[in-house]
mmCIF file of C-alpha atoms in Angstrom:
data_model
loop_
_atom_site.group_PDB
_atom_site.id
_atom_site.type_symbol
_atom_site.label_atom_id
_atom_site.label_comp_id
_atom_site.label_asym_id
_atom_site.label_seq_id
_atom_site.Cartn_x
_atom_site.Cartn_y
_atom_site.Cartn_z
ATOM 1 C CA GLN A 1 4.837 -16.877 7.410
ATOM 2 C CA VAL A 2 6.303 -13.370 7.377
ATOM 3 C CA GLN A 3 6.322 -11.808 3.931
ATOM 4 C CA LEU A 4 7.534 -8.493 2.560
ATOM 5 C CA VAL A 5 6.751 -7.363 -0.967
ATOM 6 C CA GLU A 6 8.368 -4.318 -2.578
ATOM 7 C CA SER A 7 7.041 -2.401 -5.554
ATOM 8 C CA GLY A 8 7.469 0.930 -7.310
ATOM 9 C CA GLY A 9 10.877 0.548 -8.897
ATOM 10 C CA GLY A 10 11.596 1.658 -12.413
ATOM 11 C CA VAL A 11 13.751 3.800 -14.651
ATOM 12 C CA VAL A 12 14.057 7.509 -13.960
ATOM 13 C CA GLN A 13 16.278 10.347 -15.172
ATOM 14 C CA PRO A 14 18.777 12.025 -12.850
ATOM 15 C CA GLY A 15 16.988 14.535 -10.656
ATOM 16 C CA GLY A 16 13.742 12.615 -10.859
ATOM 17 C CA SER A 17 11.693 10.922 -8.170
ATOM 18 C CA LEU A 18 10.303 7.503 -7.356
ATOM 19 C CA ARG A 19 8.179 6.172 -4.523
ATOM 20 C CA LEU A 20 8.744 2.622 -3.347
ATOM 21 C CA SER A 21 6.215 0.632 -1.345
ATOM 22 C CA CYS A 22 6.648 -2.339 0.961
ATOM 23 C CA ILE A 23 3.747 -4.390 2.263
ATOM 24 C CA ASP A 24 4.531 -6.642 5.194
ATOM 25 C CA SER A 25 2.367 -9.445 6.537
ATOM 26 C CA GLY A 26 2.508 -12.323 8.979
ATOM 27 C CA PHE A 27 4.513 -10.681 11.780
ATOM 28 C CA THR A 28 2.260 -10.687 14.830
ATOM 29 C CA LYS A 29 4.470 -9.346 17.633
ATOM 30 C CA GLU A 30 3.968 -5.833 18.918
ATOM 31 C CA TYR A 31 7.304 -4.148 18.229
ATOM 32 C CA TYR A 32 9.297 -4.054 15.024
ATOM 33 C CA ALA A 33 10.936 -1.795 12.477
ATOM 34 C CA ILE A 34 10.974 -1.694 8.702
ATOM 35 C CA GLY A 35 14.204 -0.910 6.894
ATOM 36 C CA TRP A 36 15.098 -0.065 3.323
ATOM 37 C CA PHE A 37 18.333 -1.388 1.848
ATOM 38 C CA ARG A 38 19.920 -1.352 -1.566
ATOM 39 C CA GLN A 39 22.533 -3.342 -3.397
ATOM 40 C CA ALA A 40 24.308 -2.296 -6.568
ATOM 41 C CA PRO A 41 26.144 -4.805 -8.773
ATOM 42 C CA GLY A 42 29.457 -5.792 -7.230
ATOM 43 C CA LYS A 43 28.775 -3.956 -3.974
ATOM 44 C CA GLU A 44 27.637 -4.934 -0.504
ATOM 45 C CA ARG A 45 24.085 -4.410 0.631
ATOM 46 C CA GLU A 46 23.681 -0.932 2.124
ATOM 47 C CA GLY A 47 21.148 0.177 4.709
ATOM 48 C CA ILE A 48 19.599 3.504 3.750
ATOM 49 C CA SER A 49 16.614 4.126 6.025
ATOM 50 C CA CYS A 50 14.400 2.574 8.672
ATOM 51 C CA ILE A 51 11.281 3.371 10.648
ATOM 52 C CA SER A 52 9.751 2.072 13.857
ATOM 53 C CA VAL A 53 6.165 0.997 13.330
ATOM 54 C CA ASN A 54 5.434 1.727 16.996
ATOM 55 C CA ASP A 55 6.580 5.318 17.509
ATOM 56 C CA GLY A 56 7.401 6.440 13.965
ATOM 57 C CA SER A 57 11.041 7.225 14.677
ATOM 58 C CA THR A 58 13.242 7.250 11.582
ATOM 59 C CA TYR A 59 16.882 6.916 10.654
ATOM 60 C CA TYR A 60 18.746 7.710 7.435
ATOM 61 C CA ALA A 61 22.122 6.924 5.993
ATOM 62 C CA ASN A 62 24.185 9.981 5.124
ATOM 63 C CA SER A 63 24.123 9.048 1.452
ATOM 64 C CA VAL A 64 20.378 9.692 1.207
ATOM 65 C CA LYS A 65 19.716 12.166 4.009
ATOM 66 C CA GLY A 66 17.762 15.156 2.739
ATOM 67 C CA ARG A 67 16.720 13.376 -0.465
ATOM 68 C CA PHE A 68 14.823 10.281 0.703
ATOM 69 C CA THR A 69 11.923 10.104 3.147
ATOM 70 C CA ILE A 70 10.619 6.974 4.849
ATOM 71 C CA SER A 71 7.070 6.660 6.124
ATOM 72 C CA ARG A 72 4.551 3.987 7.006
ATOM 73 C CA ASP A 73 0.805 3.583 6.926
ATOM 74 C CA ASN A 74 0.348 1.242 9.863
ATOM 75 C CA ALA A 75 -3.284 0.543 9.027
ATOM 76 C CA LYS A 76 -2.202 -0.849 5.652
ATOM 77 C CA ASN A 77 1.044 -2.470 6.828
ATOM 78 C CA THR A 78 2.779 -0.508 4.100
ATOM 79 C CA ALA A 79 6.082 1.329 4.304
ATOM 80 C CA TYR A 80 7.129 3.874 1.710
ATOM 81 C CA LEU A 81 10.391 5.316 0.532
ATOM 82 C CA GLN A 82 10.014 8.612 -1.297
ATOM 83 C CA MET A 83 13.174 9.155 -3.318
ATOM 84 C CA ASN A 84 13.859 12.633 -4.689
ATOM 85 C CA ASP A 85 16.773 14.126 -6.591
ATOM 86 C CA LEU A 86 17.841 10.704 -7.746
ATOM 87 C CA ARG A 87 21.388 10.217 -8.957
ATOM 88 C CA PRO A 88 23.012 7.533 -11.110
ATOM 89 C CA GLU A 89 24.768 6.198 -8.014
ATOM 90 C CA ASP A 90 21.341 5.434 -6.528
ATOM 91 C CA THR A 91 20.915 2.692 -9.126
ATOM 92 C CA ALA A 92 20.465 -0.600 -7.272
ATOM 93 C CA VAL A 93 18.036 -3.284 -6.266
ATOM 94 C CA TYR A 94 16.073 -1.919 -3.317
ATOM 95 C CA TYR A 95 14.912 -4.236 -0.554
ATOM 96 C CA CYS A 96 12.663 -3.805 2.430
ATOM 97 C CA ALA A 97 13.284 -5.807 5.579
ATOM 98 C CA LEU A 98 11.821 -6.343 9.040
ATOM 99 C CA ARG A 99 13.673 -6.053 12.349
ATOM 100 C CA PRO A 100 11.893 -7.477 15.402
ATOM 101 C CA GLY A 101 11.917 -5.636 18.696
ATOM 102 C CA PRO A 102 11.979 -2.064 20.018
ATOM 103 C CA ALA A 103 15.783 -1.763 20.112
ATOM 104 C CA LYS A 104 17.321 1.704 19.903
ATOM 105 C CA PRO A 105 18.880 3.089 17.859
ATOM 106 C CA PRO A 106 16.954 1.276 15.114
ATOM 107 C CA GLY A 107 20.091 0.782 13.049
ATOM 108 C CA LEU A 108 20.778 -0.080 9.420
ATOM 109 C CA GLY A 109 22.885 -3.195 9.773
ATOM 110 C CA VAL A 110 21.916 -6.039 7.469
ATOM 111 C CA VAL A 111 22.369 -8.623 10.232
ATOM 112 C CA GLU A 112 19.819 -6.841 12.422
ATOM 113 C CA TYR A 113 16.957 -7.693 10.066
ATOM 114 C CA ASP A 114 15.386 -11.127 10.043
ATOM 115 C CA TYR A 115 12.985 -10.991 7.088
ATOM 116 C CA TRP A 116 13.511 -9.698 3.568
ATOM 117 C CA GLY A 117 11.581 -8.930 0.441
ATOM 118 C CA ARG A 118 12.703 -9.971 -3.025
ATOM 119 C CA GLY A 119 13.686 -6.466 -4.114
ATOM 120 C CA THR A 120 12.703 -3.963 -6.773
ATOM 121 C CA GLN A 121 15.049 -2.485 -9.364
ATOM 122 C CA VAL A 122 15.705 1.255 -9.446
ATOM 123 C CA THR A 123 17.683 2.577 -12.393
ATOM 124 C CA VAL A 124 18.713 6.227 -12.636
ATOM 125 C CA SER A 125 19.982 7.056 -16.105
ATOM 126 C CA SER A 126 19.708 9.701 -18.785
#
């Protein structure tokens, strides 16, 4: 069974940084991408970044571009989201997800991703 497990969430002051991790397992096909999404209370789930595990190509939503960086250690099946200059509006539950296939552009649509982690809470507050 495909599993994704997020970790690294917590409480941080505005301007601070956090690094999220996502370990995936059980997906045996050659091509796929890992995406990061977030959902704040009362709002729709928002795609913020994704990375191809095959060629390392990345994509960012405008809301986080220049502040967040996605990466992946393929040997460890672990994706990371380095979040810098955090703002109160970044407060949300953050999810990682898996999108099968080599499709381009990778995309940040929720419906494009077949497997999801349970999420990790990020709270940005003074």
